[in-house]
mmCIF file of C-alpha atoms in Angstrom:
data_model
loop_
_atom_site.group_PDB
_atom_site.id
_atom_site.type_symbol
_atom_site.label_atom_id
_atom_site.label_comp_id
_atom_site.label_asym_id
_atom_site.label_seq_id
_atom_site.Cartn_x
_atom_site.Cartn_y
_atom_site.Cartn_z
ATOM 1 C CA ALA A 1 9.011 -1.061 -12.513
ATOM 2 C CA ALA A 2 10.211 2.008 -11.121
ATOM 3 C CA CYS A 3 10.708 -0.392 -7.495
ATOM 4 C CA LYS A 4 12.832 -3.207 -9.238
ATOM 5 C CA ARG A 5 14.907 -1.410 -10.954
ATOM 6 C CA ASN A 6 15.934 0.689 -7.545
ATOM 7 C CA PHE A 7 15.976 -2.522 -4.974
ATOM 8 C CA PRO A 8 14.231 -6.136 -4.736
ATOM 9 C CA CYS A 9 10.784 -6.749 -4.914
ATOM 10 C CA GLU A 10 8.545 -9.344 -4.724
ATOM 11 C CA THR A 11 5.484 -9.468 -6.431
ATOM 12 C CA TYR A 12 4.375 -13.173 -5.995
ATOM 13 C CA GLY A 13 4.088 -13.255 -10.015
ATOM 14 C CA ILE A 14 1.982 -10.496 -10.561
ATOM 15 C CA ASP A 15 3.733 -8.851 -14.055
ATOM 16 C CA ASP A 16 1.106 -6.552 -15.039
ATOM 17 C CA PHE A 17 -0.242 -4.773 -11.824
ATOM 18 C CA ASP A 18 -2.847 -2.823 -13.854
ATOM 19 C CA SER A 19 -4.134 -6.110 -14.471
ATOM 20 C CA ALA A 20 -4.297 -7.566 -11.158
ATOM 21 C CA VAL A 21 -5.557 -4.495 -9.314
ATOM 22 C CA PRO A 22 -7.656 -2.668 -11.548
ATOM 23 C CA THR A 23 -9.804 -0.485 -9.059
ATOM 24 C CA HIS A 24 -8.223 2.811 -6.922
ATOM 25 C CA GLU A 25 -10.611 5.485 -5.209
ATOM 26 C CA ARG A 26 -8.072 7.727 -7.509
ATOM 27 C CA ASP A 27 -6.591 7.442 -10.814
ATOM 28 C CA ALA A 28 -3.373 8.662 -12.306
ATOM 29 C CA ARG A 29 -4.916 7.188 -15.567
ATOM 30 C CA LYS A 30 -8.272 9.653 -15.420
ATOM 31 C CA GLY A 31 -6.017 12.977 -14.285
ATOM 32 C CA GLY A 32 -2.968 14.011 -12.471
ATOM 33 C CA TYR A 33 -3.859 14.643 -8.981
ATOM 34 C CA ILE A 34 -1.935 15.139 -5.640
ATOM 35 C CA ILE A 35 -2.296 13.671 -2.595
ATOM 36 C CA ARG A 36 -0.628 13.866 1.483
ATOM 37 C CA VAL A 37 -0.792 10.737 3.861
ATOM 38 C CA ARG A 38 1.265 11.667 7.414
ATOM 39 C CA PRO A 39 5.164 11.499 7.247
ATOM 40 C CA ARG A 40 5.468 8.087 9.097
ATOM 41 C CA VAL A 41 8.247 5.738 8.669
ATOM 42 C CA GLU A 42 4.490 2.969 10.026
ATOM 43 C CA ALA A 43 1.310 2.828 8.086
ATOM 44 C CA ASP A 44 -1.499 4.819 10.561
ATOM 45 C CA GLU A 45 -1.657 3.717 14.130
ATOM 46 C CA GLU A 46 -5.139 5.275 14.228
ATOM 47 C CA LEU A 47 -5.785 2.539 11.646
ATOM 48 C CA LYS A 48 -4.827 -0.383 12.988
ATOM 49 C CA ASN A 49 -7.520 -3.716 13.794
ATOM 50 C CA THR A 50 -10.115 -1.845 10.638
ATOM 51 C CA SER A 51 -10.281 -3.204 8.011
ATOM 52 C CA ALA A 52 -11.082 -1.859 4.555
ATOM 53 C CA GLU A 53 -14.764 -2.217 4.898
ATOM 54 C CA THR A 54 -15.596 -0.295 7.266
ATOM 55 C CA LEU A 55 -13.103 2.253 6.769
ATOM 56 C CA ALA A 56 -15.407 2.334 3.620
ATOM 57 C CA ALA A 57 -18.231 2.495 5.220
ATOM 58 C CA ARG A 58 -16.320 5.710 7.173
ATOM 59 C CA LYS A 59 -15.774 7.231 3.959
ATOM 60 C CA VAL A 60 -12.292 7.254 5.540
ATOM 61 C CA PRO A 61 -10.034 7.781 2.028
ATOM 62 C CA THR A 62 -7.033 5.782 2.158
ATOM 63 C CA MET A 63 -3.952 5.136 -0.136
ATOM 64 C CA THR A 64 -3.891 3.015 -3.573
ATOM 65 C CA LEU A 65 -1.130 0.189 -4.561
ATOM 66 C CA PRO A 66 0.473 3.099 -6.819
ATOM 67 C CA GLU A 67 0.373 5.743 -4.265
ATOM 68 C CA ARG A 68 2.087 3.628 -1.850
ATOM 69 C CA LEU A 69 4.210 2.045 -4.334
ATOM 70 C CA TRP A 70 5.582 5.621 -5.396
ATOM 71 C CA LEU A 71 5.777 6.570 -1.735
ATOM 72 C CA GLU A 72 8.395 4.183 -0.966
ATOM 73 C CA LEU A 73 10.315 4.680 -4.017
ATOM 74 C CA ALA A 74 10.306 8.610 -3.240
ATOM 75 C CA TYR A 75 11.145 7.534 0.651
ATOM 76 C CA TRP A 76 13.773 5.611 -0.319
ATOM 77 C CA LYS A 77 15.193 7.869 -2.959
ATOM 78 C CA ALA A 78 15.163 10.426 -0.026
ATOM 79 C CA THR A 79 16.380 8.708 2.904
ATOM 80 C CA SER A 80 17.857 5.059 1.347
ATOM 81 C CA GLN A 81 15.555 3.961 3.945
ATOM 82 C CA HIS A 82 12.512 1.519 3.677
ATOM 83 C CA LEU A 83 8.431 2.221 4.864
ATOM 84 C CA ASP A 84 6.813 -0.026 6.503
ATOM 85 C CA GLN A 85 9.501 -2.318 8.281
ATOM 86 C CA GLN A 86 7.539 -3.307 11.306
ATOM 87 C CA ASN A 87 3.411 -3.519 10.159
ATOM 88 C CA ALA A 88 2.453 -3.012 6.313
ATOM 89 C CA THR A 89 0.338 -0.357 4.149
ATOM 90 C CA HIS A 90 -3.244 -2.479 3.927
ATOM 91 C CA CYS A 91 -3.461 -0.364 0.266
ATOM 92 C CA SER A 92 -7.603 -0.444 1.176
ATOM 93 C CA GLY A 93 -8.243 3.094 -1.425
ATOM 94 C CA SER A 94 -7.698 -0.326 -3.949
ATOM 95 C CA ARG A 95 -8.943 -3.958 -4.818
ATOM 96 C CA SER A 96 -7.801 -6.812 -6.937
ATOM 97 C CA SER A 97 -9.661 -8.158 -10.032
ATOM 98 C CA ASP A 98 -11.192 -10.772 -7.177
ATOM 99 C CA GLY A 99 -12.010 -7.622 -4.700
ATOM 100 C CA LEU A 100 -9.303 -8.261 -2.705
ATOM 101 C CA VAL A 101 -6.997 -5.804 -0.754
ATOM 102 C CA PRO A 102 -3.242 -5.032 -1.628
ATOM 103 C CA ARG A 103 -1.248 -4.632 0.970
ATOM 104 C CA VAL A 104 2.923 -3.796 1.136
ATOM 105 C CA ARG A 105 5.547 -3.872 3.266
ATOM 106 C CA TRP A 106 9.445 -4.071 3.886
ATOM 107 C CA ASP A 107 10.317 -7.595 4.875
ATOM 108 C CA GLY A 108 13.633 -10.164 4.529
ATOM 109 C CA GLY A 109 15.693 -6.717 2.829
ATOM 110 C CA ARG A 110 12.667 -6.639 0.282
ATOM 111 C CA LEU A 111 9.361 -5.180 -0.959
ATOM 112 C CA ARG A 112 6.916 -7.641 -0.437
ATOM 113 C CA VAL A 113 3.825 -6.292 -2.192
ATOM 114 C CA ARG A 114 0.737 -8.905 -2.081
ATOM 115 C CA ALA A 115 -2.383 -8.546 -3.932
ATOM 116 C CA PHE A 116 -4.600 -10.924 -3.644
ATOM 117 C CA TRP A 117 -4.413 -12.996 0.258
ATOM 118 C CA TYR A 118 -6.226 -9.602 2.018
ATOM 119 C CA ASP A 119 -10.403 -9.758 2.753
ATOM 120 C CA VAL A 120 -12.776 -6.402 3.186
ATOM 121 C CA ARG A 121 -13.441 -7.380 5.917
ATOM 122 C CA ASP A 122 -9.765 -8.405 7.111
ATOM 123 C CA ALA A 123 -7.957 -6.648 9.954
ATOM 124 C CA GLY A 124 -5.164 -6.847 12.960
ATOM 125 C CA PRO A 125 -2.425 -4.857 14.894
ATOM 126 C CA GLY A 126 -0.194 -5.286 11.888
ATOM 127 C CA LEU A 127 -2.170 -4.014 8.989
ATOM 128 C CA ARG A 128 -2.841 -0.683 8.851
ATOM 129 C CA SER A 129 -4.178 1.766 5.725
ATOM 130 C CA ARG A 130 -2.413 4.971 5.823
ATOM 131 C CA GLN A 131 -5.216 7.846 5.488
ATOM 132 C CA ALA A 132 -4.901 9.938 2.538
ATOM 133 C CA VAL A 133 -5.909 13.638 1.726
ATOM 134 C CA SER A 134 -6.230 14.681 -1.750
#
């Protein structure tokens, strides 16, 4: 909702992200926390071609969907620019109610959030996670 108030967003019919994407590696509803990610516009090149399943097996902590949306908002407020203009952040720290992995990118003049299209085994050069350190 905070992103939608500040710039165009396309969420493919998802109005309630808490219900659509209920599972996260970290959850602010259970208590506050801080994470750090690399200061980059594009998601981590080191994690391209790496599925959420592989990252979980390697115990690599990654950004969740709520964290990625807050990062977008903070980056936009600081720079008036947007993240992930060439690639997408695979929010592999989150799972939809169907066990799928959401992804976020800036495309076509809007923030596009897709929660139901990427399997935990999906990987590719333009689908990258962001490693998180808490």
